[in-house]
Short mmCIF file of C-alpha atoms in Angstrom, two decimals:
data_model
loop_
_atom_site.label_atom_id
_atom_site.label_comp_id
_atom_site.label_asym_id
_atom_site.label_seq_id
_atom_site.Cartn_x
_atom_site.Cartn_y
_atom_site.Cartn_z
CA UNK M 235 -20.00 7.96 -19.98
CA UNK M 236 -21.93 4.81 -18.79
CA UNK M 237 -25.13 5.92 -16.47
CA UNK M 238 -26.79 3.45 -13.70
CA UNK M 239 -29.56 3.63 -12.26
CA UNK M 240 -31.00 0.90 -9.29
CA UNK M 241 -34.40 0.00 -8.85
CA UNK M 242 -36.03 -2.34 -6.27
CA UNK M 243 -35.19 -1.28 -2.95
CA UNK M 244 -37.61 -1.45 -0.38
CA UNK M 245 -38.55 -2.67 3.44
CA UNK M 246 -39.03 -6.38 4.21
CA UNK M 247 -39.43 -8.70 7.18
CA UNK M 248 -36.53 -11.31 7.75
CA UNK M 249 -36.88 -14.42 6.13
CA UNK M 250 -38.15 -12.16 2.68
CA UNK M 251 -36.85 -12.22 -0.70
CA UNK M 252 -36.15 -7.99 -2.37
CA UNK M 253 -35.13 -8.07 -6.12
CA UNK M 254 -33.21 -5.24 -7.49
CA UNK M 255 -32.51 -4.36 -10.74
CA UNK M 256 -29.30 -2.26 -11.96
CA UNK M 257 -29.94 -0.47 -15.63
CA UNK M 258 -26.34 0.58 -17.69
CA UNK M 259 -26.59 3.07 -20.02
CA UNK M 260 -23.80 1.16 -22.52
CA UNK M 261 -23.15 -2.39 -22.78
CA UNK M 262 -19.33 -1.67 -23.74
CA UNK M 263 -15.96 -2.37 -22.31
CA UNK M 264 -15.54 -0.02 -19.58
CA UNK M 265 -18.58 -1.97 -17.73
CA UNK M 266 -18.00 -5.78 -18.79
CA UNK M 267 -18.34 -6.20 -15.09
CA UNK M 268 -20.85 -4.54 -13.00
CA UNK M 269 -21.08 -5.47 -9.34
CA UNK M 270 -23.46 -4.67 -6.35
CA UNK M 271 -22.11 -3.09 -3.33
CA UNK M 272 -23.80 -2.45 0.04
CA UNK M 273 -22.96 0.19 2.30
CA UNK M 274 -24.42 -0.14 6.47
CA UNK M 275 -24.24 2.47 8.50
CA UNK M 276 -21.25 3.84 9.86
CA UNK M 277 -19.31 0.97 7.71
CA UNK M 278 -17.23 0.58 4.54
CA UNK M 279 -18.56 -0.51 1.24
CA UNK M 280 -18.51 -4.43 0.81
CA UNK M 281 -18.64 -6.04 -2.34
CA UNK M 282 -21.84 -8.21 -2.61
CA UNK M 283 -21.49 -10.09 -5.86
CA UNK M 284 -20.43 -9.46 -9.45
CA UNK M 285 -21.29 -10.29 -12.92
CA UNK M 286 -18.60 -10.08 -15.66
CA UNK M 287 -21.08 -9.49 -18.45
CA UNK M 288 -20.23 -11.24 -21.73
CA UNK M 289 -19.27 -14.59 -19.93
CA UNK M 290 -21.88 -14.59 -17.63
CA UNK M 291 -19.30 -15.63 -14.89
CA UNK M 292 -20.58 -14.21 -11.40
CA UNK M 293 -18.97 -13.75 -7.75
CA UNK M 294 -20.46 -13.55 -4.45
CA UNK M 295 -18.99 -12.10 -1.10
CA UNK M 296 -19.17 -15.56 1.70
CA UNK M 297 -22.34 -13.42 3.21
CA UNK M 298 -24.47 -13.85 0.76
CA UNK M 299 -23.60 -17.09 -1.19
CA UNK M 300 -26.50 -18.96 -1.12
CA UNK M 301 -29.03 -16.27 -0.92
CA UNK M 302 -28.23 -13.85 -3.71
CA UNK M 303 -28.19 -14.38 -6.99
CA UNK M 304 -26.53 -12.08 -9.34
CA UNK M 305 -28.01 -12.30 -12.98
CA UNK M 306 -28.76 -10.01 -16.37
CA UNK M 307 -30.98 -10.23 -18.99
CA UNK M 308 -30.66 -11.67 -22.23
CA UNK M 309 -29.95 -8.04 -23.97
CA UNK M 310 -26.85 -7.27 -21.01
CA UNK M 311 -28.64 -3.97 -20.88
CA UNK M 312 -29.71 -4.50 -16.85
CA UNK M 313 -28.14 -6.85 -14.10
CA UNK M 314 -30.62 -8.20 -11.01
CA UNK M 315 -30.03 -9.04 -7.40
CA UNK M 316 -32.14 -11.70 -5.95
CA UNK M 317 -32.58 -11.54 -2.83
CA UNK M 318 -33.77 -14.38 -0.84
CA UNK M 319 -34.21 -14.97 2.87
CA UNK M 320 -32.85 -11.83 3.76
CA UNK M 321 -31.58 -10.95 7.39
CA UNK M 322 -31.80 -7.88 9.46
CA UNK M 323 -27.43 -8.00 9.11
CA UNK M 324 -28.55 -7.21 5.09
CA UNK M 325 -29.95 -3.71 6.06
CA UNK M 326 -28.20 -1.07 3.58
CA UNK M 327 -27.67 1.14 0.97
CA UNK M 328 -27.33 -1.00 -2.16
CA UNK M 329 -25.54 0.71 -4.92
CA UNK M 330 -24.40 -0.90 -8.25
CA UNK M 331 -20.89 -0.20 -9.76
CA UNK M 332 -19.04 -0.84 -12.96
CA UNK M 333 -15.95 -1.88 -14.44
CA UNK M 334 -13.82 -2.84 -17.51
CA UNK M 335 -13.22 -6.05 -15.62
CA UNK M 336 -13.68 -8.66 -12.46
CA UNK M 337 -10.64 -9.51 -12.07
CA UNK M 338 -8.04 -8.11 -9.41
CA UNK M 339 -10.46 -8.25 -6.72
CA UNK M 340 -13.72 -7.85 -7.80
CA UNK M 341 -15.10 -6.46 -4.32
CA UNK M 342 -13.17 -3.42 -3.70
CA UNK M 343 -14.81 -0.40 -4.42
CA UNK M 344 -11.82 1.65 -4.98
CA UNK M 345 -11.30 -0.37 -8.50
CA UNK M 346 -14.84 0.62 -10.02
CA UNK M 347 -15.05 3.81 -12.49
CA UNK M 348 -18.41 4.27 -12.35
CA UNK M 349 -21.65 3.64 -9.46
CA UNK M 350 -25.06 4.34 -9.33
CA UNK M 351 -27.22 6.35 -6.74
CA UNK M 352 -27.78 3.63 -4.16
CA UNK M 353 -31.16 1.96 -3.40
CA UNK M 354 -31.89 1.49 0.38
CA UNK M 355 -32.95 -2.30 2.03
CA UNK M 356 -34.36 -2.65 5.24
CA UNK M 357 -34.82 -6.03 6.63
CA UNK M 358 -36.94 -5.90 9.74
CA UNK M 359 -37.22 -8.78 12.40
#
């Protein structure tokens, strides 16, 4: 069973950078990719960016190209979200998700086996 667990959420004014940090349990197959998601209120979950883990090859959503960077650390054990000049439109529930793979459409939720607990950003203006 692969476990993760965010870190980093927190309040900001616009303009300010957030980093947050995803932790996996396993660096195995079932989680080569690991994505964040965000989730506003009242709104579906949208695919922020993705890592596919033993490649190193990432994907961002158009929103946040730019601004996020998607990255892990040398061991694969945790994947980071840089934030930079975040907006008030970024305001959510960040959760990370897993998956054997990025292909076939890395940002839909419905194709990821296993998710964290969510960490919640609020951008203020």
């Amino acid at each position: 069973q692969v476990r993760l667990l965010e870190s980093g959420g927190g309040s900001v004014q616009a303009g300010g950078s957030l980093s947050l940090s995803c932790g996996a349990s396993m660096y195995t197959g079932k989680a080569f990719c690991v994505a964040w998601f965000r989730q506003r209120s009242l709104k579906e979950r949208e695919g922020v960016a993705a890592i596919w883990r033993p490649g190193g090859v990432t994907y961002y959503a158009e929103s946040v190209k730019g601004r996020f960077t998607i990255s892990q650390d040398t061991a694969k054990a945790t994947v980071f979200l840089q934030m930079n000049n975040l907006e008030p439109e970024d305001t959510a529930m960040y959760y990370c998700a897993a998956r054997s793979s990025c292909v076939d459409n890395w940002s839909a939720a419905s194709n990821y086996d296993y998710w964290g607990q969510g960490t919640q950003v609020t951008v203020s203006a």
